[in-house]
Amino acid sequence: QVQLVESGGGLVQAGGSLRLSCAASASINTMGWYRQAPGKQRESVARITTRGDTAYGDSVKGRFTISRDNAKNTVYLQMNGLKVEDTAVYYCYAGTALTIINYWGQGTQVTVSS
């Protein structure tokens, strides 16, 4: 069992930045982030493998950057140029393969005000 502990959410004005962190209790191949806004489906934000291969959702490309410290089993999501529509609960996840999600974090709220 791998535990995921998220941090870094909060309230920010549009155009601002936030950095989310997610620490895993053990090494695992793929880590990433989904988000879910009220009344909307869960949306893939970004993911990264232990090799450093990354992928981003279309709505965040060019604004968000995912990175990883394998020594700390920690993934980071740097969010720049935040928009009101980025408001959501952000969930960290981890998986043993690229398209497999085995574990979820508890979620952290990101609120972007206009």
PDB file of C-alpha atoms in Angstrom:
ATOM      1  CA  GLN A   1       0.000   0.000   0.000  1.00  0.00           C
ATOM      2  CA  VAL A   2       1.320   3.427  -0.962  1.00  0.00           C
ATOM      3  CA  GLN A   3       0.154   6.522   0.886  1.00  0.00           C
ATOM      4  CA  LEU A   4       0.017   9.865  -0.883  1.00  0.00           C
ATOM      5  CA  VAL A   5       0.128  13.140   1.031  1.00  0.00           C
ATOM      6  CA  GLU A   6      -0.716  16.317  -0.851  1.00  0.00           C
ATOM      7  CA  SER A   7      -0.006  19.902   0.063  1.00  0.00           C
ATOM      8  CA  GLY A   8       0.045  23.347  -1.483  1.00  0.00           C
ATOM      9  CA  GLY A   9      -3.528  24.148  -2.378  1.00  0.00           C
ATOM     10  CA  GLY A  10      -5.171  27.438  -1.511  1.00  0.00           C
ATOM     11  CA  LEU A  11      -6.722  30.635  -2.766  1.00  0.00           C
ATOM     12  CA  VAL A  12      -5.043  32.747  -5.416  1.00  0.00           C
ATOM     13  CA  GLN A  13      -6.061  35.531  -7.770  1.00  0.00           C
ATOM     14  CA  ALA A  14      -6.345  34.945 -11.470  1.00  0.00           C
ATOM     15  CA  GLY A  15      -2.954  35.196 -13.121  1.00  0.00           C
ATOM     16  CA  GLY A  16      -1.190  33.999 -10.008  1.00  0.00           C
ATOM     17  CA  SER A  17       0.743  30.845  -9.243  1.00  0.00           C
ATOM     18  CA  LEU A  18       0.589  27.899  -6.887  1.00  0.00           C
ATOM     19  CA  ARG A  19       2.711  24.815  -6.419  1.00  0.00           C
ATOM     20  CA  LEU A  20       1.210  21.525  -5.349  1.00  0.00           C
ATOM     21  CA  SER A  21       3.260  18.717  -3.844  1.00  0.00           C
ATOM     22  CA  CYS A  22       2.470  15.064  -3.421  1.00  0.00           C
ATOM     23  CA  ALA A  23       4.728  12.804  -1.384  1.00  0.00           C
ATOM     24  CA  ALA A  24       4.460   9.051  -1.795  1.00  0.00           C
ATOM     25  CA  SER A  25       5.434   6.579   0.912  1.00  0.00           C
ATOM     26  CA  ALA A  26       7.299   4.448  -1.647  1.00  0.00           C
ATOM     27  CA  SER A  27       8.674   4.619  -5.149  1.00  0.00           C
ATOM     28  CA  ILE A  28       6.122   4.057  -7.878  1.00  0.00           C
ATOM     29  CA  ASN A  29       6.312   4.347 -11.647  1.00  0.00           C
ATOM     30  CA  THR A  30       3.752   6.968 -12.560  1.00  0.00           C
ATOM     31  CA  MET A  31       2.506   9.899 -10.524  1.00  0.00           C
ATOM     32  CA  GLY A  32       0.190  12.640 -11.590  1.00  0.00           C
ATOM     33  CA  TRP A  33      -2.744  14.872 -10.945  1.00  0.00           C
ATOM     34  CA  TYR A  34      -6.415  14.882 -11.776  1.00  0.00           C
ATOM     35  CA  ARG A  35      -8.839  17.624 -10.871  1.00  0.00           C
ATOM     36  CA  GLN A  36     -12.567  17.832 -10.371  1.00  0.00           C
ATOM     37  CA  ALA A  37     -14.649  20.977 -10.331  1.00  0.00           C
ATOM     38  CA  PRO A  38     -18.180  21.033  -8.918  1.00  0.00           C
ATOM     39  CA  GLY A  39     -20.630  19.490 -11.347  1.00  0.00           C
ATOM     40  CA  LYS A  40     -17.911  18.413 -13.752  1.00  0.00           C
ATOM     41  CA  GLN A  41     -16.164  15.173 -14.555  1.00  0.00           C
ATOM     42  CA  ARG A  42     -12.733  14.404 -13.217  1.00  0.00           C
ATOM     43  CA  GLU A  43     -10.132  15.731 -15.640  1.00  0.00           C
ATOM     44  CA  SER A  44      -6.565  14.598 -16.203  1.00  0.00           C
ATOM     45  CA  VAL A  45      -4.102  17.425 -15.534  1.00  0.00           C
ATOM     46  CA  ALA A  46      -0.608  16.006 -15.829  1.00  0.00           C
ATOM     47  CA  ARG A  47       1.456  12.921 -15.210  1.00  0.00           C
ATOM     48  CA  ILE A  48       5.125  11.975 -14.993  1.00  0.00           C
ATOM     49  CA  THR A  49       7.023   8.698 -14.877  1.00  0.00           C
ATOM     50  CA  THR A  50      10.181   7.862 -12.967  1.00  0.00           C
ATOM     51  CA  ARG A  51      12.042   8.377 -16.263  1.00  0.00           C
ATOM     52  CA  GLY A  52      10.692  11.901 -16.484  1.00  0.00           C
ATOM     53  CA  ASP A  53       8.278  11.373 -19.360  1.00  0.00           C
ATOM     54  CA  THR A  54       5.427  13.843 -19.019  1.00  0.00           C
ATOM     55  CA  ALA A  55       1.964  14.410 -20.410  1.00  0.00           C
ATOM     56  CA  TYR A  56      -0.483  17.273 -19.923  1.00  0.00           C
ATOM     57  CA  GLY A  57      -4.160  17.915 -20.369  1.00  0.00           C
ATOM     58  CA  ASP A  58      -4.928  20.328 -23.195  1.00  0.00           C
ATOM     59  CA  SER A  59      -6.387  22.941 -20.866  1.00  0.00           C
ATOM     60  CA  VAL A  60      -3.154  23.331 -18.871  1.00  0.00           C
ATOM     61  CA  LYS A  61      -0.452  22.968 -21.531  1.00  0.00           C
ATOM     62  CA  GLY A  62       1.964  25.867 -21.438  1.00  0.00           C
ATOM     63  CA  ARG A  63       0.832  26.970 -17.979  1.00  0.00           C
ATOM     64  CA  PHE A  64       1.410  23.999 -15.688  1.00  0.00           C
ATOM     65  CA  THR A  65       4.634  22.063 -15.213  1.00  0.00           C
ATOM     66  CA  ILE A  66       4.927  18.702 -13.523  1.00  0.00           C
ATOM     67  CA  SER A  67       8.219  17.569 -12.053  1.00  0.00           C
ATOM     68  CA  ARG A  68       9.456  14.845  -9.824  1.00  0.00           C
ATOM     69  CA  ASP A  69      12.115  14.169  -7.212  1.00  0.00           C
ATOM     70  CA  ASN A  70      12.613  10.417  -7.309  1.00  0.00           C
ATOM     71  CA  ALA A  71      14.862  10.446  -4.258  1.00  0.00           C
ATOM     72  CA  LYS A  72      11.981  11.897  -2.236  1.00  0.00           C
ATOM     73  CA  ASN A  73       9.197  10.039  -4.066  1.00  0.00           C
ATOM     74  CA  THR A  74       7.584  13.423  -4.522  1.00  0.00           C
ATOM     75  CA  VAL A  75       5.844  15.005  -7.484  1.00  0.00           C
ATOM     76  CA  TYR A  76       5.252  18.704  -7.924  1.00  0.00           C
ATOM     77  CA  LEU A  77       2.755  20.633 -10.006  1.00  0.00           C
ATOM     78  CA  GLN A  78       3.772  24.209 -10.692  1.00  0.00           C
ATOM     79  CA  MET A  79       0.715  26.130 -11.808  1.00  0.00           C
ATOM     80  CA  ASN A  80       1.261  29.505 -13.442  1.00  0.00           C
ATOM     81  CA  GLY A  81      -1.163  31.836 -15.149  1.00  0.00           C
ATOM     82  CA  LEU A  82      -4.034  30.443 -13.127  1.00  0.00           C
ATOM     83  CA  LYS A  83      -7.545  31.013 -14.412  1.00  0.00           C
ATOM     84  CA  VAL A  84     -10.879  30.981 -12.629  1.00  0.00           C
ATOM     85  CA  GLU A  85     -11.714  27.784 -14.512  1.00  0.00           C
ATOM     86  CA  ASP A  86      -8.750  26.053 -12.852  1.00  0.00           C
ATOM     87  CA  THR A  87     -10.715  26.086  -9.606  1.00  0.00           C
ATOM     88  CA  ALA A  88     -11.159  22.479  -8.515  1.00  0.00           C
ATOM     89  CA  VAL A  89     -10.113  19.836  -6.059  1.00  0.00           C
ATOM     90  CA  TYR A  90      -6.782  18.474  -7.259  1.00  0.00           C
ATOM     91  CA  TYR A  91      -6.081  14.815  -6.614  1.00  0.00           C
ATOM     92  CA  CYS A  92      -2.663  13.250  -6.725  1.00  0.00           C
ATOM     93  CA  TYR A  93      -2.461   9.687  -7.963  1.00  0.00           C
ATOM     94  CA  ALA A  94       0.125   7.001  -8.378  1.00  0.00           C
ATOM     95  CA  GLY A  95       0.269   3.927 -10.520  1.00  0.00           C
ATOM     96  CA  THR A  96       2.473   0.973 -11.281  1.00  0.00           C
ATOM     97  CA  ALA A  97       2.212   1.593 -15.024  1.00  0.00           C
ATOM     98  CA  LEU A  98       1.431   4.503 -17.315  1.00  0.00           C
ATOM     99  CA  THR A  99      -2.309   3.931 -17.571  1.00  0.00           C
ATOM    100  CA  ILE A 100      -2.914   2.258 -14.248  1.00  0.00           C
ATOM    101  CA  ILE A 101      -3.996   4.178 -11.168  1.00  0.00           C
ATOM    102  CA  ASN A 102      -3.508   2.239  -7.976  1.00  0.00           C
ATOM    103  CA  TYR A 103      -3.592   4.969  -5.345  1.00  0.00           C
ATOM    104  CA  TRP A 104      -5.212   8.341  -4.764  1.00  0.00           C
ATOM    105  CA  GLY A 105      -4.440  11.223  -2.471  1.00  0.00           C
ATOM    106  CA  GLN A 106      -7.074  12.914  -0.337  1.00  0.00           C
ATOM    107  CA  GLY A 107      -7.369  15.953  -2.607  1.00  0.00           C
ATOM    108  CA  THR A 108      -6.435  19.578  -2.140  1.00  0.00           C
ATOM    109  CA  GLN A 109      -8.611  22.557  -2.991  1.00  0.00           C
ATOM    110  CA  VAL A 110      -7.393  25.160  -5.442  1.00  0.00           C
ATOM    111  CA  THR A 111      -9.539  28.271  -5.753  1.00  0.00           C
ATOM    112  CA  VAL A 112      -8.785  30.986  -8.282  1.00  0.00           C
ATOM    113  CA  SER A 113     -10.634  34.261  -7.800  1.00  0.00           C
ATOM    114  CA  SER A 114     -11.309  36.844 -10.499  1.00  0.00           C
TER     115      SER A 114
END
